[in-house]
Every structure is written in structure tokens, then in C-alpha cells.
mmCIF file of N, CA, C and O in Angstrom:
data_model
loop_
_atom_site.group_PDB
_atom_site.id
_atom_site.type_symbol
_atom_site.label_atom_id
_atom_site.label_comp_id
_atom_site.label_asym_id
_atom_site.label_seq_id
_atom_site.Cartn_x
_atom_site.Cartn_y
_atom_site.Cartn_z
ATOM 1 N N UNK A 1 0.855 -1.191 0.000
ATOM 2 C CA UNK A 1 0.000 0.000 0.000
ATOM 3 C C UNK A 1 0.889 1.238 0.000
ATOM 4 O O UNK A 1 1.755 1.236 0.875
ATOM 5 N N UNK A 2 0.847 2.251 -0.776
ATOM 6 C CA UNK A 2 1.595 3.153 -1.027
ATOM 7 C C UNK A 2 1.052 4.441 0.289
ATOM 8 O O UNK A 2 0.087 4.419 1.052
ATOM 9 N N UNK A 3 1.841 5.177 0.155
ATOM 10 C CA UNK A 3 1.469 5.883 1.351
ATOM 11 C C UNK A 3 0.539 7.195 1.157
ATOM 12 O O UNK A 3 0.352 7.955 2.107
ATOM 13 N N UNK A 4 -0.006 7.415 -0.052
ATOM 14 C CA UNK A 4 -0.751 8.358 0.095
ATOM 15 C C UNK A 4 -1.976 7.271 0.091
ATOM 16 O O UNK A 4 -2.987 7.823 0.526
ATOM 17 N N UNK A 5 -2.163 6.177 -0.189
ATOM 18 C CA UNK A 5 -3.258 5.393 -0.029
ATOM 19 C C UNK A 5 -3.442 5.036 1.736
ATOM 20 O O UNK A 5 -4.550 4.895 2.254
ATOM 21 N N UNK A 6 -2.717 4.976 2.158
ATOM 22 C CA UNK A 6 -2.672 4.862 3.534
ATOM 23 C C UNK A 6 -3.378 6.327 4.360
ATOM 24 O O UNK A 6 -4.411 6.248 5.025
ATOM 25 N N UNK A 7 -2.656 7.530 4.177
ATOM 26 C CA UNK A 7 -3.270 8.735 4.481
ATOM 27 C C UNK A 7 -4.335 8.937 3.794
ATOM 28 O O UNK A 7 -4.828 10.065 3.808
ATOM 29 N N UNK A 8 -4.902 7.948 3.075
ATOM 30 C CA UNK A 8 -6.260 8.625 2.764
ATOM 31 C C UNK A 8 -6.991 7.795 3.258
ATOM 32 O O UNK A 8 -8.162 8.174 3.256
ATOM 33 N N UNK A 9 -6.770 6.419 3.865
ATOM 34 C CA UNK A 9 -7.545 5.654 4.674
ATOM 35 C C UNK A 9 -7.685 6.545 5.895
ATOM 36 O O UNK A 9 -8.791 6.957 6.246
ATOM 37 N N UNK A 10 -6.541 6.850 6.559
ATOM 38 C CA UNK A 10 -6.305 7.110 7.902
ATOM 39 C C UNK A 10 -7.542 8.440 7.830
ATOM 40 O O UNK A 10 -8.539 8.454 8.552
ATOM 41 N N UNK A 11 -7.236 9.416 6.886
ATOM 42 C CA UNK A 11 -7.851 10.412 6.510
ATOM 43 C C UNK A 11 -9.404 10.374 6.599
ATOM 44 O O UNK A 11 -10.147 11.192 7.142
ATOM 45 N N UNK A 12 -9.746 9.117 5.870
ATOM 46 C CA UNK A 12 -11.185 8.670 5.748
ATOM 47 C C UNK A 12 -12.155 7.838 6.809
ATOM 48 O O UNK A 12 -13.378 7.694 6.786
ATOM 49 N N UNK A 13 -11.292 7.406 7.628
ATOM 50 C CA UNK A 13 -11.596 6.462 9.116
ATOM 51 C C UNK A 13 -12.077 8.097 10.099
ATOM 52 O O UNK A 13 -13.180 8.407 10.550
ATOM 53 N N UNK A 14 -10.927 8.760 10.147
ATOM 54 C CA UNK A 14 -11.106 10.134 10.582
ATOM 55 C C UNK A 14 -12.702 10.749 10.551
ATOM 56 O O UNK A 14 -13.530 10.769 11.462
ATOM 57 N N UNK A 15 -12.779 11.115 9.509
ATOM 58 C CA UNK A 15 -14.066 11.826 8.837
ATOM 59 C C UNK A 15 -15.366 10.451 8.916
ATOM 60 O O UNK A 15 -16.529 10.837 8.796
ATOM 61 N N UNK A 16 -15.202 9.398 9.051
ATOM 62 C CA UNK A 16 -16.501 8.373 9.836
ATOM 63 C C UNK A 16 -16.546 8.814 11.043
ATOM 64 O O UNK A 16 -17.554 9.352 11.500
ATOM 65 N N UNK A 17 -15.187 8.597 11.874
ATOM 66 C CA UNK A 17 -15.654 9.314 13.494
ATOM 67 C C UNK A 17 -16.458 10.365 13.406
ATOM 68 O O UNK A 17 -17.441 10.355 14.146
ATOM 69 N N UNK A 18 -16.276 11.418 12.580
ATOM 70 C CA UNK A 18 -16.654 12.885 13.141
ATOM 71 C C UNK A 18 -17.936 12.751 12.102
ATOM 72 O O UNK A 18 -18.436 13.876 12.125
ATOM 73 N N UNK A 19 -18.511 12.139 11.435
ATOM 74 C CA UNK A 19 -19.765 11.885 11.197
ATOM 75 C C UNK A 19 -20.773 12.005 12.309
ATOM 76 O O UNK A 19 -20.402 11.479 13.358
ATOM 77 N N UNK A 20 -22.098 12.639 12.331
ATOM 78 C CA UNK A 20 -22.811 12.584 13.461
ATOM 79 C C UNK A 20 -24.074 13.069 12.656
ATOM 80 O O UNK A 20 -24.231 13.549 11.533
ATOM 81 N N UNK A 21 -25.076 12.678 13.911
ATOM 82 C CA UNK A 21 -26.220 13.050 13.194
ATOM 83 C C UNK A 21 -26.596 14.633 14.006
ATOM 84 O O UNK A 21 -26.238 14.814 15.169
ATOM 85 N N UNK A 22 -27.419 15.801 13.146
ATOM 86 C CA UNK A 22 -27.850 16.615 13.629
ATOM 87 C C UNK A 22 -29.303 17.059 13.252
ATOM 88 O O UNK A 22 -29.747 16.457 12.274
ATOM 89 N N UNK A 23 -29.889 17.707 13.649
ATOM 90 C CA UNK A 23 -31.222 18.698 13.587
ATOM 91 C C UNK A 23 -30.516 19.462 12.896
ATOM 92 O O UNK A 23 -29.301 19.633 12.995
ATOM 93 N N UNK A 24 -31.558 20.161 11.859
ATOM 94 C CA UNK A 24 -31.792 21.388 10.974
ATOM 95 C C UNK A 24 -31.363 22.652 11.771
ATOM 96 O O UNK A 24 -30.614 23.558 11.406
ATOM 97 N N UNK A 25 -32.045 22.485 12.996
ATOM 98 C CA UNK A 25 -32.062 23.219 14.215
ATOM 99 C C UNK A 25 -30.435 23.407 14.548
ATOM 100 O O UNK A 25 -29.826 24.460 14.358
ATOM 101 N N UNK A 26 -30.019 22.530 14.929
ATOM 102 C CA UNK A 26 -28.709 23.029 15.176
ATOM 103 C C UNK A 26 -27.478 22.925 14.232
ATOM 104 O O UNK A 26 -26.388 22.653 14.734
ATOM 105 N N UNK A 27 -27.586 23.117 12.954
ATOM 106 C CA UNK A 27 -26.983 23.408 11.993
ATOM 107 C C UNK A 27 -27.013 24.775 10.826
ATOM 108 O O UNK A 27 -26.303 25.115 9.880
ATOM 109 N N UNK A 28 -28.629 25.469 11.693
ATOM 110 C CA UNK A 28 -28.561 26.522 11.043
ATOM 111 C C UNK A 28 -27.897 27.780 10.837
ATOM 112 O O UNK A 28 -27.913 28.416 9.783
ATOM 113 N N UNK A 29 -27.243 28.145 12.026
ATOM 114 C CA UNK A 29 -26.203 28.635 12.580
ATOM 115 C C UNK A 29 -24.723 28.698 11.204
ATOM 116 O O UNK A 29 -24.001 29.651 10.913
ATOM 117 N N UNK A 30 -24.739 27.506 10.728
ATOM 118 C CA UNK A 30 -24.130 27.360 10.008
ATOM 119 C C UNK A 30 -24.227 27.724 8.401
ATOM 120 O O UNK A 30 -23.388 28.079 7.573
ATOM 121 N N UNK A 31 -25.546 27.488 8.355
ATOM 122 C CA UNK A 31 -26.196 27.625 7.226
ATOM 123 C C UNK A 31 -26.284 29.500 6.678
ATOM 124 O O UNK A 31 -26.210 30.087 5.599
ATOM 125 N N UNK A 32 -26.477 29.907 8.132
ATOM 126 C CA UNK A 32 -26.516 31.310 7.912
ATOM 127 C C UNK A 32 -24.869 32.058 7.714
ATOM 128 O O UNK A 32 -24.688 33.270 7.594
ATOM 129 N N UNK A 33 -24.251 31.461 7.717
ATOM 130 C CA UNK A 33 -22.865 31.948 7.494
ATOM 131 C C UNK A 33 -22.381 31.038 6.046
ATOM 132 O O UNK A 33 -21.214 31.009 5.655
ATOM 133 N N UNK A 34 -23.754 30.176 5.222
ATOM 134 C CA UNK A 34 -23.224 29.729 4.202
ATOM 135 C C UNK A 34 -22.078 29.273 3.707
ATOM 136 O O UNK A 34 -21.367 29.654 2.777
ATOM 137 N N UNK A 35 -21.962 27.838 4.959
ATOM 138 C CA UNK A 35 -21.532 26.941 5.536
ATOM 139 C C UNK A 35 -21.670 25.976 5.209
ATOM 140 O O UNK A 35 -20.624 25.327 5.218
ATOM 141 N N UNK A 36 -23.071 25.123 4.661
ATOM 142 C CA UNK A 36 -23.606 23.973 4.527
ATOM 143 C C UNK A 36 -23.339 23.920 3.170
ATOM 144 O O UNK A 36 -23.377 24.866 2.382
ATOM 145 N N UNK A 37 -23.041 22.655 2.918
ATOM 146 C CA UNK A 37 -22.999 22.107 1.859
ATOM 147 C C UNK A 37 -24.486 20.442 1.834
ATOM 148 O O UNK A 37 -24.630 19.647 2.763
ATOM 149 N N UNK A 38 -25.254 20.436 0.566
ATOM 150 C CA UNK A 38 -25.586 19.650 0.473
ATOM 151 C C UNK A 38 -25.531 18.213 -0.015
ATOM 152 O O UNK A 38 -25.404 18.097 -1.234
ATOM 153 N N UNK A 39 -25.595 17.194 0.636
ATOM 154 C CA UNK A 39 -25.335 15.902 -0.383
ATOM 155 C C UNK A 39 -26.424 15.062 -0.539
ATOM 156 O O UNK A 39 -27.198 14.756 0.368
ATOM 157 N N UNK A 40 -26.484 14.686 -1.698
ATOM 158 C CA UNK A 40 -27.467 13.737 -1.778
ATOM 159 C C UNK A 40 -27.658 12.218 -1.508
ATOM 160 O O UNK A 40 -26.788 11.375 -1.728
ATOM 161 N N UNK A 41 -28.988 11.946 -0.969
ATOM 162 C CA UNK A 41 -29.107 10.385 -0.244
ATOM 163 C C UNK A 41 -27.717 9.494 -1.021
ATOM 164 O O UNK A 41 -26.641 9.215 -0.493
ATOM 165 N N UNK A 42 -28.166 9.194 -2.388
ATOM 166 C CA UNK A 42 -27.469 8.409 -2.917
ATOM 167 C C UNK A 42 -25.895 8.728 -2.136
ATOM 168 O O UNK A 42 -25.691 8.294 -1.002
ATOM 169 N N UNK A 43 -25.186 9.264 -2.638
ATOM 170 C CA UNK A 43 -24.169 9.560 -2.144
ATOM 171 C C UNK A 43 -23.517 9.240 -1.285
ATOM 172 O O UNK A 43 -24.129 9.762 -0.353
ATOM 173 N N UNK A 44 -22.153 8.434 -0.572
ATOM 174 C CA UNK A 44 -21.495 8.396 0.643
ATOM 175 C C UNK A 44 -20.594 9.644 1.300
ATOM 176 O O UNK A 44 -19.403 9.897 1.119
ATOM 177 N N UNK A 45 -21.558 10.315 2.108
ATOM 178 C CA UNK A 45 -21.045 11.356 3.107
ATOM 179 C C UNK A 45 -19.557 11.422 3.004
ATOM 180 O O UNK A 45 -18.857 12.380 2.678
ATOM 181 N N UNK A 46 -19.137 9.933 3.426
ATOM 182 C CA UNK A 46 -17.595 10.325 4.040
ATOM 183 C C UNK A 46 -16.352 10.270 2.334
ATOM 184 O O UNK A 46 -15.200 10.561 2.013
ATOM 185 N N UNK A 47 -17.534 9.732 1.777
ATOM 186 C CA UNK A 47 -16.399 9.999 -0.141
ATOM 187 C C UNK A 47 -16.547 11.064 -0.121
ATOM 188 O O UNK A 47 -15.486 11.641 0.117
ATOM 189 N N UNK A 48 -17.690 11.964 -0.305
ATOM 190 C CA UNK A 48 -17.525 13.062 -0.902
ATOM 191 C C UNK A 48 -17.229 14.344 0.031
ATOM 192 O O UNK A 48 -17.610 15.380 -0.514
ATOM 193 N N UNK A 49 -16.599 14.550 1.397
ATOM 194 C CA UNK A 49 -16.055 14.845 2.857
ATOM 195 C C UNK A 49 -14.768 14.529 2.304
ATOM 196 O O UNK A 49 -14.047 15.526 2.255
ATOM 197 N N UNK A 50 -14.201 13.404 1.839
ATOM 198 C CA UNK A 50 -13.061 12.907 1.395
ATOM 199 C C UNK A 50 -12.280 14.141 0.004
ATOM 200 O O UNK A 50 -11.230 14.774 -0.107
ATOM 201 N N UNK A 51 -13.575 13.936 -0.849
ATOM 202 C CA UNK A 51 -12.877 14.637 -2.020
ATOM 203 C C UNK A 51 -13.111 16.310 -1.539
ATOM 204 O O UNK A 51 -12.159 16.961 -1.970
ATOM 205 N N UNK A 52 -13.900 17.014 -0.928
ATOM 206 C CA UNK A 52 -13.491 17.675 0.031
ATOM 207 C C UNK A 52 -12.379 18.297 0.708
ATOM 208 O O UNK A 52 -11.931 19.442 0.645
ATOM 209 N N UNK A 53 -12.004 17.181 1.432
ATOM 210 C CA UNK A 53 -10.670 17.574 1.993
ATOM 211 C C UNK A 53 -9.458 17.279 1.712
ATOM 212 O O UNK A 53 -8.435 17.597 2.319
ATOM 213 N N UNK A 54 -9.671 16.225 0.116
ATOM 214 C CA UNK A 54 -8.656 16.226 -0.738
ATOM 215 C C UNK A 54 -8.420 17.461 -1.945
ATOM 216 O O UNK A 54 -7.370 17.603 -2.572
ATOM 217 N N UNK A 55 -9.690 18.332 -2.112
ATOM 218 C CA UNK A 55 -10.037 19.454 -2.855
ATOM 219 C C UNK A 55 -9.939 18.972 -4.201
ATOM 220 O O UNK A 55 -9.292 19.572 -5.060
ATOM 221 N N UNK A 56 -10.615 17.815 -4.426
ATOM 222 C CA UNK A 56 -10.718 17.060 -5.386
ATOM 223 C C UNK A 56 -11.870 17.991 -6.293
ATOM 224 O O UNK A 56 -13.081 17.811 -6.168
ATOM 225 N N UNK A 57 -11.406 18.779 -7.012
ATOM 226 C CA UNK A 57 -12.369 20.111 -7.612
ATOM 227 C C UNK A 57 -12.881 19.229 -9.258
ATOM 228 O O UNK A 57 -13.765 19.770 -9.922
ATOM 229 N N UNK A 58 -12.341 18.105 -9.693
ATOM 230 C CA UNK A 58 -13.030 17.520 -10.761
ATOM 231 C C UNK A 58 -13.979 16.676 -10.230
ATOM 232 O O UNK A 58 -14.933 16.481 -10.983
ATOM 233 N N UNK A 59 -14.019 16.011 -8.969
ATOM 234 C CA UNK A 59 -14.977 15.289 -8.625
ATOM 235 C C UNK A 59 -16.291 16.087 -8.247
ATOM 236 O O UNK A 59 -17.486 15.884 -8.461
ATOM 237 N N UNK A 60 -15.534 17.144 -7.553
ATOM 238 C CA UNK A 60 -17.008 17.863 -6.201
ATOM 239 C C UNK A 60 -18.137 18.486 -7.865
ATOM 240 O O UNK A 60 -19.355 18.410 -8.029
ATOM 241 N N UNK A 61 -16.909 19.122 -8.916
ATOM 242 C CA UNK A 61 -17.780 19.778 -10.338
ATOM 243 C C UNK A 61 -18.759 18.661 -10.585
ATOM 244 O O UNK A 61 -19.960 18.649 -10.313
ATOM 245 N N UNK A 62 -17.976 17.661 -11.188
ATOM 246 C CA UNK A 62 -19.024 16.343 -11.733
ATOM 247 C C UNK A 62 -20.241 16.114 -10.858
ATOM 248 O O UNK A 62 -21.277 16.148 -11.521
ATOM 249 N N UNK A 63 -20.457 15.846 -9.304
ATOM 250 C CA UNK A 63 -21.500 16.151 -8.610
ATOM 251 C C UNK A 63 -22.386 17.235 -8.571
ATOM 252 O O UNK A 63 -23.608 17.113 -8.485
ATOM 253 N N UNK A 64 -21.655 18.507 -8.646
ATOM 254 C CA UNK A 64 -22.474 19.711 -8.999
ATOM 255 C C UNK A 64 -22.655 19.854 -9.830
ATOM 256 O O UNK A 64 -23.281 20.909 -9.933
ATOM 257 N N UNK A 65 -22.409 19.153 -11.211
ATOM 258 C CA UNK A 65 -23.256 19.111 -12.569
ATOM 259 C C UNK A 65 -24.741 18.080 -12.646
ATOM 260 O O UNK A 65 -25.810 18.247 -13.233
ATOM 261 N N UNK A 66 -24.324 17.189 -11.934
ATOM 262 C CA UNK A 66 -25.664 16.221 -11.243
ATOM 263 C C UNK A 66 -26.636 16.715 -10.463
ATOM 264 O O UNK A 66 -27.756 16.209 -10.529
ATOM 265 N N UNK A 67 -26.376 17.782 -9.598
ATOM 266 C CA UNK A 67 -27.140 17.971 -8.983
ATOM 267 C C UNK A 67 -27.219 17.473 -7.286
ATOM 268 O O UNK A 67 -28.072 17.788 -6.456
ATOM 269 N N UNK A 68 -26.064 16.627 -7.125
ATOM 270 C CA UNK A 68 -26.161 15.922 -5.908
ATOM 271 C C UNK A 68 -25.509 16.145 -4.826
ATOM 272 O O UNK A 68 -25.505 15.397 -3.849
ATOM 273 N N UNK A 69 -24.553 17.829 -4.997
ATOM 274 C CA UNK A 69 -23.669 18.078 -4.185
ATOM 275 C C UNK A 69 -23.455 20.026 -4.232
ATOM 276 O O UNK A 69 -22.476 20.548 -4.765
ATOM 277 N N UNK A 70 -24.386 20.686 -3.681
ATOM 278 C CA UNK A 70 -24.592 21.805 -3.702
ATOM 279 C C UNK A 70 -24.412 22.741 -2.309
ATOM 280 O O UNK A 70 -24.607 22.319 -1.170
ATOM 281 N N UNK A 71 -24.031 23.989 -2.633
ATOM 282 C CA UNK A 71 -24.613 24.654 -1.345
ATOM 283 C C UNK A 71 -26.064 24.603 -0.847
ATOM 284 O O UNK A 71 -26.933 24.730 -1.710
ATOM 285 N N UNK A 72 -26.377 24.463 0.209
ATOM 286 C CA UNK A 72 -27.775 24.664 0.377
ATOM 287 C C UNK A 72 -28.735 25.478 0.402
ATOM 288 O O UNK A 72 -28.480 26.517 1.012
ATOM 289 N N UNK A 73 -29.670 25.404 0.000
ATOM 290 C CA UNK A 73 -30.136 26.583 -1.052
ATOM 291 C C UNK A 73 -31.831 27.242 0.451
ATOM 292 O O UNK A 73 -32.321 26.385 1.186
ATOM 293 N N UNK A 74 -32.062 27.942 0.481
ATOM 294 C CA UNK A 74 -33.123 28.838 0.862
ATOM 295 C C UNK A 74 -34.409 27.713 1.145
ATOM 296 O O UNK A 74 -34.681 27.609 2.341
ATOM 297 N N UNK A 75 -34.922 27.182 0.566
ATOM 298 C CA UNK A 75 -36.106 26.802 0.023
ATOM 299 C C UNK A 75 -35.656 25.231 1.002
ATOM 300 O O UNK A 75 -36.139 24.697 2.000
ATOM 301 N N UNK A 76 -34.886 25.018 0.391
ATOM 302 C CA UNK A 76 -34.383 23.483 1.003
ATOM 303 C C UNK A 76 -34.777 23.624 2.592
ATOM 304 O O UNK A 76 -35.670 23.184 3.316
ATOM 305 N N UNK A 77 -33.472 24.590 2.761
ATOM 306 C CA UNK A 77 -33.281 24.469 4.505
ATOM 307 C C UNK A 77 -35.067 25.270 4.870
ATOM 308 O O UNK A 77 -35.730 24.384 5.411
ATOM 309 N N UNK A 78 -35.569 26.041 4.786
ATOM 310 C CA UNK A 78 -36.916 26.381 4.767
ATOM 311 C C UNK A 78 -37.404 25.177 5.172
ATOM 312 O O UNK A 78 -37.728 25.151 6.359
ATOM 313 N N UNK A 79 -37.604 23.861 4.364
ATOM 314 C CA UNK A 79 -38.583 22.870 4.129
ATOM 315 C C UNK A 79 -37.781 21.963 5.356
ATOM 316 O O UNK A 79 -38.632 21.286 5.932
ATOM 317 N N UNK A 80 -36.685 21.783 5.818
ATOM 318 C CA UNK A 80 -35.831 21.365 6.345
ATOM 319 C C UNK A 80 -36.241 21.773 8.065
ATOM 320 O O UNK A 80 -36.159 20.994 9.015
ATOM 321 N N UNK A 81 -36.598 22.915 8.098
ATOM 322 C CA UNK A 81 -37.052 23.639 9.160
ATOM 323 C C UNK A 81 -38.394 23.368 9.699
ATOM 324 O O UNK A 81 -38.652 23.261 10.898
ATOM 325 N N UNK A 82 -39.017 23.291 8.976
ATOM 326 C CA UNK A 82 -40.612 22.836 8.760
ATOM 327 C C UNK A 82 -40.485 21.363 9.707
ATOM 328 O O UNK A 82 -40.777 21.167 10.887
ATOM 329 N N UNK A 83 -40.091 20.716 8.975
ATOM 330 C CA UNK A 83 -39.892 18.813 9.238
ATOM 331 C C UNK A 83 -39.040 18.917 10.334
ATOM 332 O O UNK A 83 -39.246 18.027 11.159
ATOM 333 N N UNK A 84 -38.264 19.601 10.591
ATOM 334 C CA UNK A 84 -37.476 19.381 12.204
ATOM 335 C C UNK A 84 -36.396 18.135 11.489
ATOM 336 O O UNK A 84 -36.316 17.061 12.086
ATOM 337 N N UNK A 85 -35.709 18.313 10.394
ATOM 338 C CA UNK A 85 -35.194 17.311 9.835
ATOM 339 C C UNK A 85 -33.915 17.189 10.544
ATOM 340 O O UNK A 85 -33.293 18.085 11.114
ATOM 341 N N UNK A 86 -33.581 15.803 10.411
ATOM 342 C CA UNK A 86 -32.456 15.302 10.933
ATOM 343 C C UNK A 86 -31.423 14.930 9.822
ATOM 344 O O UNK A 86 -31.682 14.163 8.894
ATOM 345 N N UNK A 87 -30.370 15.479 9.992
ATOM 346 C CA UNK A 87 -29.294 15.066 8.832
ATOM 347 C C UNK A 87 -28.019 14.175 9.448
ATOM 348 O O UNK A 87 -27.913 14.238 10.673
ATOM 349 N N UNK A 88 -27.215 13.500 8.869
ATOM 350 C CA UNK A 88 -25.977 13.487 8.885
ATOM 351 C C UNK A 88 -25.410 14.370 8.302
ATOM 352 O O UNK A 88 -25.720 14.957 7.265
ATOM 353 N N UNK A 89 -24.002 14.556 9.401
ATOM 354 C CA UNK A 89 -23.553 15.591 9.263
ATOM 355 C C UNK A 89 -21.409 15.688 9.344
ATOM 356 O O UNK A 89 -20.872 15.118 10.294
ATOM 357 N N UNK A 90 -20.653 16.309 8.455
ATOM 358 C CA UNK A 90 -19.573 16.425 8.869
ATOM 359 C C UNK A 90 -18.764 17.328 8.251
ATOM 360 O O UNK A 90 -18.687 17.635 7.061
ATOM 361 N N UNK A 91 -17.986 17.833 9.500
ATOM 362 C CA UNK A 91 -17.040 19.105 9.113
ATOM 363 C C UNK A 91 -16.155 18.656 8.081
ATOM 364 O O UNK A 91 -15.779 17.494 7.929
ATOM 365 N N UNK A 92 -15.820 19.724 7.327
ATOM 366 C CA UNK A 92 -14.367 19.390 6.317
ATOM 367 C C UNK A 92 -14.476 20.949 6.321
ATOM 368 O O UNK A 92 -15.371 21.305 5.555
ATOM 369 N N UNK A 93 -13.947 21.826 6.844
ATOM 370 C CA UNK A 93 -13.506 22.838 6.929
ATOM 371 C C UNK A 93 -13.532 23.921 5.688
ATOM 372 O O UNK A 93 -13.230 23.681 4.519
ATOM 373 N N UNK A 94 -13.887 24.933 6.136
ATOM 374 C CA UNK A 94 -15.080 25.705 6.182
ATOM 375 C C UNK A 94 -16.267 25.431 6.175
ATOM 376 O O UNK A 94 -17.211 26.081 6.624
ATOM 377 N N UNK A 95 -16.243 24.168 5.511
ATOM 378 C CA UNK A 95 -17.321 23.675 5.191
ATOM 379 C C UNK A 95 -18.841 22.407 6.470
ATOM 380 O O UNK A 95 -18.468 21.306 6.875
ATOM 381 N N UNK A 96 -19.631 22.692 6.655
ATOM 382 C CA UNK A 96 -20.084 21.376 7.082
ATOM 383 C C UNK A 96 -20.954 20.529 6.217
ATOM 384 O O UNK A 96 -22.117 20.925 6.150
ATOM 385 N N UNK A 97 -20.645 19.394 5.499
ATOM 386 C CA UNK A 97 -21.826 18.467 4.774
ATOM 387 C C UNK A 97 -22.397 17.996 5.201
ATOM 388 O O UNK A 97 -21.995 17.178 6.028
ATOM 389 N N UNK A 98 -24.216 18.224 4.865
ATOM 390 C CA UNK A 98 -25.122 17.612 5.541
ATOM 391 C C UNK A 98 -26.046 16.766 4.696
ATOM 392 O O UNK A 98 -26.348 17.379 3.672
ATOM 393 N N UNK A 99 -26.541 15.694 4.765
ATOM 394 C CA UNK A 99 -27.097 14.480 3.884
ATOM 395 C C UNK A 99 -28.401 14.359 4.836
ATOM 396 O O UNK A 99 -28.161 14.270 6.040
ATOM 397 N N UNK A 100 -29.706 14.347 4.442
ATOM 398 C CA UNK A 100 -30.734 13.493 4.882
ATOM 399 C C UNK A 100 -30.365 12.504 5.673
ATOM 400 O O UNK A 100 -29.446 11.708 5.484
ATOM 401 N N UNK A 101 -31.147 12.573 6.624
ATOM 402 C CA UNK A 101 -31.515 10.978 7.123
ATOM 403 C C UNK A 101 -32.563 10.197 6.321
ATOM 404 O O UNK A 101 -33.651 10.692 6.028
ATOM 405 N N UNK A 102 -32.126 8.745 5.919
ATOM 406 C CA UNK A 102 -32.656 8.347 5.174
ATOM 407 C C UNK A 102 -33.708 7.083 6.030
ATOM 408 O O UNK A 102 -33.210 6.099 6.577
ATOM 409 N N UNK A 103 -35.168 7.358 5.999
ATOM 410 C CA UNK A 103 -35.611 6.434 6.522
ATOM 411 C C UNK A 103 -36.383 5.191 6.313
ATOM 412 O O UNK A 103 -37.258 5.324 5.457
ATOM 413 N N UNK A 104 -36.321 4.246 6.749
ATOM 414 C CA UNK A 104 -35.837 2.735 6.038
ATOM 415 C C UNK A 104 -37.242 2.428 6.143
ATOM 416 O O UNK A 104 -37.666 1.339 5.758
#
């Protein structure tokens, strides 16, 4: 295993710990300093947290040409507020990404 494959495990084990779940409620704070980033269900939180904090800027584009990886927009967090929604949630600096809770 070469060693930037290693620091990006170590890197990526990292960013599962600091995964957590939050309220709308206490992430808005964040939101108002346009902070939040959105991800979509499909999506794994801690990949795209990963390309993130690798500043992987061809990956995060290709998602934001999809549609599945945006700032969060007015209307969203609005509806978000409403529902008392619960997200997963994780820092990558400046940034916090927040994903739906998805319920089964």
C-alpha cells in the first residue's frame, strides 16, 4: 500500500468518526454563514467529505453538474425547518456536509 493510499484511509476512518447526526435546528447557525454544503441520499457522506478535503475540484464539479452536491439553497433548509429534519452531518472545513436521514 503506497502511502498516500494509507493517508487517505487514515484520513477517511477520521471523517466516519466525526460523522454525526444533527437537527436542521442546530446546523442553522451554520447555514446562515453559508456553511452547509448539500449531499445527496445516494451519495457516501464520508467519499464526498473525502474529495473535500482532498479538494478534489473535478470530482465535487461532476456532482455539482448532477445535482447531488450543492450549497444549500433557501427553500431546502426552509422545508428542512418545517420537518425538524435530521441530517448526517460532517465538518471538512469551512465547510459542514449535511445528507438526509434516510428512513428505512
Amino acid at each position: 500500500m503506497s502511502e498516500h493510499s494509507e493517508d487517505r484511509d487514515v484520513l477517511k476512518a477520521k471523517l466516519n468518526q466525526e460523522t454525526a447526526k444533527a437537527s436542521w435546528a442546530e446546523l442553522q447557525p451554520f447555514f446562515a454563514r453559508g456553511q452547509t454544503i448539500y449531499v445527496a441520499p445516494g451519495l457516501d457522506l464520508v467519499e464526498v467529505a473525502l474529495a473535500f478535503s482532498e479538494d478534489n475540484a473535478a470530482q465535487i464539479s461532476l456532482w455539482r453538474e448532477k445535482g447531488q452536491v450543492d450549497k444549500v439553497a433557501d427553500e431546502q433548509a426552509g422545508h428542512w425547518y418545517e420537518a425538524d429534519q435530521t441530517l448526517w452531518s460532517v465538518v471538512v472545513m469551512p465547510w459542514v456536509l449535511v445528507q438526509p436521514e434516510q428512513v428505512q
